[in-house]
Amino acid sequence: QLQLVESGGGLVQPGGSLRLSCAASGFTLDYYAIGWFRQAPGKEREGVSCISSSDGSTYYPDSVKGRFTISRDNAKNTVYLQMNSLKPEDTAVYYCAIPAATVTCSGNEYDYWGQGTQVTVSS
């Protein structure tokens, strides 16, 4: 019954924007930290953002900092990833997940994952 479902991916031109959604069912998402990851063919999985539930802190790697923004809407039990100024190298399947640390973005272990949503950036 515990599920995460990503949506909002698609095909966009370089410089375009997308907003991804991570919707939770079977539990209340605002009690948990949530991370966004991506994986492109032939590449390792890369964390692109995380938001804690303990203090609301957010984290971004240099590859997306200034372009991506993570946020949550507790009323909708959903976490979002706003992606602006998209580049071809952003092309990947994007996943959301809950860390084993539960309320913080510490560590590399994640217990629950969504099915992923495809983002393709191409002209």
XYZ file of N, CA and C in Angstrom:
369
model
N 0.813 -1.197 0.000
C 0.000 0.000 0.000
C 0.859 1.266 0.000
N 2.109 1.164 0.460
C 3.013 2.311 0.458
C 3.582 2.483 -0.943
N 3.261 3.594 -1.577
C 3.677 3.823 -2.950
C 4.128 5.261 -3.172
N 5.092 5.425 -4.071
C 5.490 6.714 -4.606
C 5.305 6.658 -6.115
N 4.676 7.663 -6.682
C 4.403 7.701 -8.109
C 4.904 9.015 -8.683
N 5.875 8.931 -9.603
C 6.395 10.109 -10.281
C 5.584 10.392 -11.541
N 5.478 11.664 -11.880
C 4.827 12.070 -13.113
C 5.384 13.419 -13.540
N 5.043 13.845 -14.743
C 5.424 15.154 -15.234
C 6.556 15.171 -16.228
N 7.157 14.022 -16.497
C 8.222 13.972 -17.477
C 7.696 14.141 -18.892
N 8.625 14.292 -19.828
C 8.256 14.461 -21.215
C 9.421 14.925 -22.041
N 9.125 15.360 -23.248
C 10.118 15.851 -24.192
C 10.080 17.375 -24.224
N 11.230 18.002 -23.987
C 11.338 19.459 -24.034
C 12.593 19.848 -24.795
N 12.596 21.059 -25.333
C 13.768 21.590 -26.010
C 14.757 22.158 -25.002
N 16.036 22.218 -25.344
C 17.002 22.853 -24.454
C 16.556 24.252 -24.051
N 16.729 24.561 -22.774
C 16.272 25.828 -22.232
C 14.862 25.802 -21.694
N 14.136 24.723 -21.943
C 12.769 24.602 -21.478
C 12.680 24.197 -20.022
N 11.437 24.022 -19.555
C 11.168 23.707 -18.155
C 10.176 22.562 -18.031
N 10.297 21.828 -16.946
C 9.347 20.800 -16.556
C 9.205 20.827 -15.044
N 8.029 20.434 -14.556
C 7.844 20.229 -13.135
C 7.435 18.782 -12.895
N 8.288 18.048 -12.191
C 8.009 16.670 -11.846
C 7.278 16.595 -10.519
N 6.397 15.608 -10.386
C 5.650 15.391 -9.158
C 5.962 14.015 -8.598
N 6.015 13.930 -7.280
C 6.172 12.671 -6.563
C 5.020 12.582 -5.579
N 4.029 11.774 -5.908
C 2.828 11.656 -5.096
C 2.888 10.400 -4.242
N 2.569 10.543 -2.967
C 2.597 9.426 -2.031
C 1.189 8.913 -1.775
N 1.078 7.609 -1.605
C -0.168 6.992 -1.173
C 0.140 5.962 -0.102
N -0.778 5.804 0.843
C -0.598 4.848 1.919
C 0.160 5.383 3.116
N 0.674 6.603 3.041
C 1.362 7.229 4.166
C 1.384 8.728 3.951
N 1.726 9.456 4.990
C 1.762 10.909 4.942
C 3.189 11.361 4.651
N 3.383 11.951 3.492
C 4.725 12.231 3.005
C 5.435 13.311 3.801
N 4.702 14.216 4.430
C 5.350 15.322 5.127
C 6.153 14.879 6.342
N 5.995 13.643 6.784
C 6.802 13.120 7.892
C 8.167 12.610 7.432
N 8.424 12.598 6.140
C 9.622 11.974 5.600
C 10.412 12.935 4.722
N 11.730 12.764 4.752
C 12.556 13.387 3.733
C 12.296 12.697 2.393
N 12.538 13.412 1.305
C 12.361 12.829 -0.019
C 13.509 13.284 -0.916
N 14.056 12.357 -1.661
C 15.132 12.660 -2.592
C 14.702 12.411 -4.020
N 15.277 13.180 -4.928
C 15.118 12.957 -6.363
C 16.438 12.453 -6.933
N 16.352 11.446 -7.793
C 17.503 10.860 -8.452
C 17.241 10.762 -9.940
N 18.305 10.590 -10.705
C 18.145 10.346 -12.134
C 19.179 9.330 -12.596
N 18.829 8.625 -13.666
C 19.746 7.664 -14.250
C 19.584 7.675 -15.763
N 20.679 7.932 -16.445
C 20.719 7.915 -17.895
C 21.392 6.632 -18.364
N 21.111 6.191 -19.600
C 21.741 4.971 -20.108
C 23.261 5.040 -20.029
N 23.872 3.987 -19.485
C 25.314 3.918 -19.382
C 25.930 4.749 -18.280
N 25.122 5.376 -17.447
C 25.632 6.224 -16.380
C 25.120 5.744 -15.019
N 25.865 6.076 -13.982
C 25.456 5.741 -12.631
C 24.305 6.625 -12.183
N 23.517 6.116 -11.254
C 22.445 6.895 -10.672
C 23.021 8.110 -9.947
N 22.381 9.253 -10.129
C 22.858 10.507 -9.580
C 21.757 11.171 -8.765
N 22.064 11.552 -7.536
C 21.139 12.337 -6.749
C 21.102 13.768 -7.248
N 19.908 14.320 -7.438
C 19.776 15.683 -7.945
C 19.142 16.633 -6.946
N 18.516 16.111 -5.900
C 17.941 16.990 -4.891
C 17.435 16.171 -3.724
N 17.262 16.835 -2.592
C 16.648 16.217 -1.427
C 16.072 17.315 -0.550
N 14.968 17.012 0.111
C 14.368 17.934 1.064
C 14.083 17.170 2.351
N 14.504 17.727 3.479
C 14.289 17.072 4.759
C 12.906 17.402 5.292
N 12.434 16.571 6.218
C 11.195 16.878 6.931
C 11.459 17.423 8.321
N 12.689 17.291 8.827
C 13.025 17.769 10.158
C 13.092 19.289 10.217
N 13.734 19.914 9.224
C 13.853 21.366 9.211
C 13.599 21.981 7.843
N 13.256 21.171 6.847
C 12.972 21.676 5.520
C 14.191 22.011 4.690
N 15.380 21.640 5.136
C 16.594 21.923 4.388
C 16.564 21.238 3.029
N 17.137 21.896 2.040
C 17.212 21.350 0.690
C 18.658 21.233 0.255
N 18.904 20.307 -0.670
C 20.254 20.016 -1.136
C 20.253 19.801 -2.639
N 21.321 20.266 -3.297
C 21.476 20.125 -4.737
C 22.947 19.938 -5.074
N 23.244 19.076 -6.032
C 24.618 19.003 -6.524
C 24.896 20.163 -7.475
N 26.167 20.398 -7.756
C 26.548 21.506 -8.623
C 25.951 21.388 -10.023
N 25.699 20.165 -10.485
C 25.202 19.974 -11.828
C 23.817 20.571 -12.064
N 23.028 20.754 -10.994
C 21.675 21.277 -11.147
C 21.420 22.522 -10.311
N 22.336 22.892 -9.446
C 22.133 24.028 -8.550
C 21.866 25.302 -9.349
N 20.829 26.021 -8.935
C 20.422 27.229 -9.632
C 19.414 26.996 -10.726
N 19.217 25.739 -11.129
C 18.260 25.407 -12.177
C 17.087 24.574 -11.649
N 17.342 23.704 -10.671
C 16.316 22.832 -10.115
C 15.916 23.322 -8.732
N 14.638 23.157 -8.387
C 14.128 23.530 -7.076
C 13.178 22.450 -6.577
N 13.419 21.959 -5.365
C 12.547 20.967 -4.754
C 11.619 21.660 -3.760
N 10.380 21.193 -3.682
C 9.413 21.749 -2.749
C 8.381 20.688 -2.416
N 7.574 20.948 -1.398
C 6.520 20.007 -1.048
C 5.214 20.735 -0.788
N 4.119 20.043 -1.074
C 2.772 20.519 -0.813
C 2.113 19.469 0.071
N 2.075 19.729 1.367
C 1.552 18.738 2.302
C 0.073 18.444 2.080
N -0.687 19.444 1.661
C -2.108 19.242 1.420
C -2.352 18.233 0.309
N -1.443 18.168 -0.658
C -1.565 17.235 -1.769
C -0.715 15.988 -1.590
N 0.012 15.897 -0.466
C 0.871 14.756 -0.186
C 1.845 14.508 -1.337
N 2.437 15.592 -1.822
C 3.247 15.560 -3.029
C 4.501 16.408 -2.865
N 5.607 15.926 -3.429
C 6.849 16.677 -3.531
C 7.113 16.958 -5.000
N 7.597 18.164 -5.299
C 7.825 18.589 -6.672
C 9.301 18.829 -6.936
N 9.677 18.683 -8.188
C 10.989 19.091 -8.654
C 10.790 19.986 -9.868
N 10.981 21.285 -9.670
C 10.903 22.246 -10.763
C 12.251 22.296 -11.462
N 12.258 22.057 -12.767
C 13.483 22.010 -13.547
C 13.417 23.085 -14.622
N 14.323 24.043 -14.545
C 14.406 25.134 -15.504
C 15.724 25.073 -16.256
N 15.784 25.796 -17.364
C 17.002 25.873 -18.173
C 17.569 24.492 -18.460
N 16.714 23.609 -18.920
C 17.106 22.220 -19.116
C 18.132 22.075 -20.230
N 19.039 21.131 -20.029
C 20.118 20.836 -20.960
C 19.992 19.405 -21.454
N 20.547 19.091 -22.617
C 20.501 17.704 -23.095
C 21.057 16.703 -22.092
N 22.070 17.085 -21.325
C 22.643 16.184 -20.341
C 21.730 15.914 -19.155
N 20.606 16.622 -19.060
C 19.603 16.327 -18.043
C 18.709 15.157 -18.434
N 18.828 14.670 -19.654
C 18.016 13.558 -20.119
C 18.274 12.319 -19.275
N 17.217 11.752 -18.700
C 17.341 10.596 -17.816
C 15.953 10.178 -17.358
N 15.888 9.030 -16.694
C 14.712 8.656 -15.938
C 14.875 9.221 -14.532
N 13.871 9.920 -14.054
C 13.912 10.569 -12.753
C 13.050 9.804 -11.759
N 13.604 9.580 -10.571
C 12.951 8.824 -9.511
C 12.886 9.646 -8.232
N 11.848 9.427 -7.434
C 11.836 9.927 -6.069
C 11.935 8.756 -5.107
N 12.460 9.020 -3.905
C 12.708 7.954 -2.947
C 12.786 8.518 -1.536
N 12.534 7.649 -0.560
C 12.600 8.003 0.856
C 13.861 7.406 1.452
N 14.686 8.209 2.144
C 15.925 7.689 2.708
C 15.689 6.875 3.971
N 16.640 5.964 4.255
C 16.584 5.198 5.490
C 16.675 6.101 6.706
N 17.343 7.245 6.580
C 17.422 8.213 7.670
C 16.074 8.837 7.998
N 15.110 8.646 7.155
C 13.694 8.947 7.338
C 13.363 10.438 7.276
N 13.915 11.231 8.185
C 13.530 12.641 8.261
C 14.622 13.579 7.776
N 15.812 13.056 7.499
C 16.908 13.858 7.002
C 17.427 13.282 5.693
N 18.283 14.038 5.018
C 18.858 13.620 3.753
C 20.227 12.976 3.921
N 20.540 12.501 5.096
C 21.822 11.880 5.380
C 21.889 10.466 4.822
N 23.078 10.044 4.427
C 23.307 8.679 4.018
C 22.937 8.409 2.573
N 23.202 7.190 2.135
C 22.968 6.765 0.762
C 21.944 5.643 0.624
N 21.310 5.240 1.709
C 20.348 4.152 1.680
C 18.933 4.709 1.576
N 18.201 4.228 0.578
C 16.814 4.640 0.361
C 15.922 3.412 0.303
N 14.792 3.474 1.009
C 13.950 2.299 1.216
C 12.805 2.178 0.223
N 12.207 3.287 -0.177
C 11.049 3.268 -1.057
C 11.324 4.109 -2.291
N 10.980 3.550 -3.444
C 11.215 4.188 -4.733
C 9.952 4.191 -5.570
N 9.802 5.226 -6.381
C 8.760 5.241 -7.388
C 9.212 4.513 -8.640
N 8.355 4.519 -9.657
C 8.639 3.790 -10.894
C 9.467 4.596 -11.884
N 9.585 5.888 -11.677
C 10.362 6.748 -12.540
C 9.538 7.410 -13.628
N 10.012 8.567 -14.084
C 9.394 9.274 -15.196
C 10.497 9.768 -16.126
N 10.297 9.590 -17.428
C 11.321 9.902 -18.417
C 11.336 11.391 -18.740
N 12.521 11.982 -18.698
C 12.744 13.354 -19.131
C 13.723 13.322 -20.294
N 13.318 13.888 -21.421
C 14.172 13.953 -22.594
C 14.306 15.405 -23.029
N 15.539 15.888 -23.120
C 15.822 17.262 -23.523
C 16.545 17.201 -24.860
N 15.871 17.625 -25.907
C 16.426 17.515 -27.251
C 15.735 18.504 -28.177
N 16.486 19.004 -29.152
C 15.917 19.863 -30.172
C 15.451 19.067 -31.378
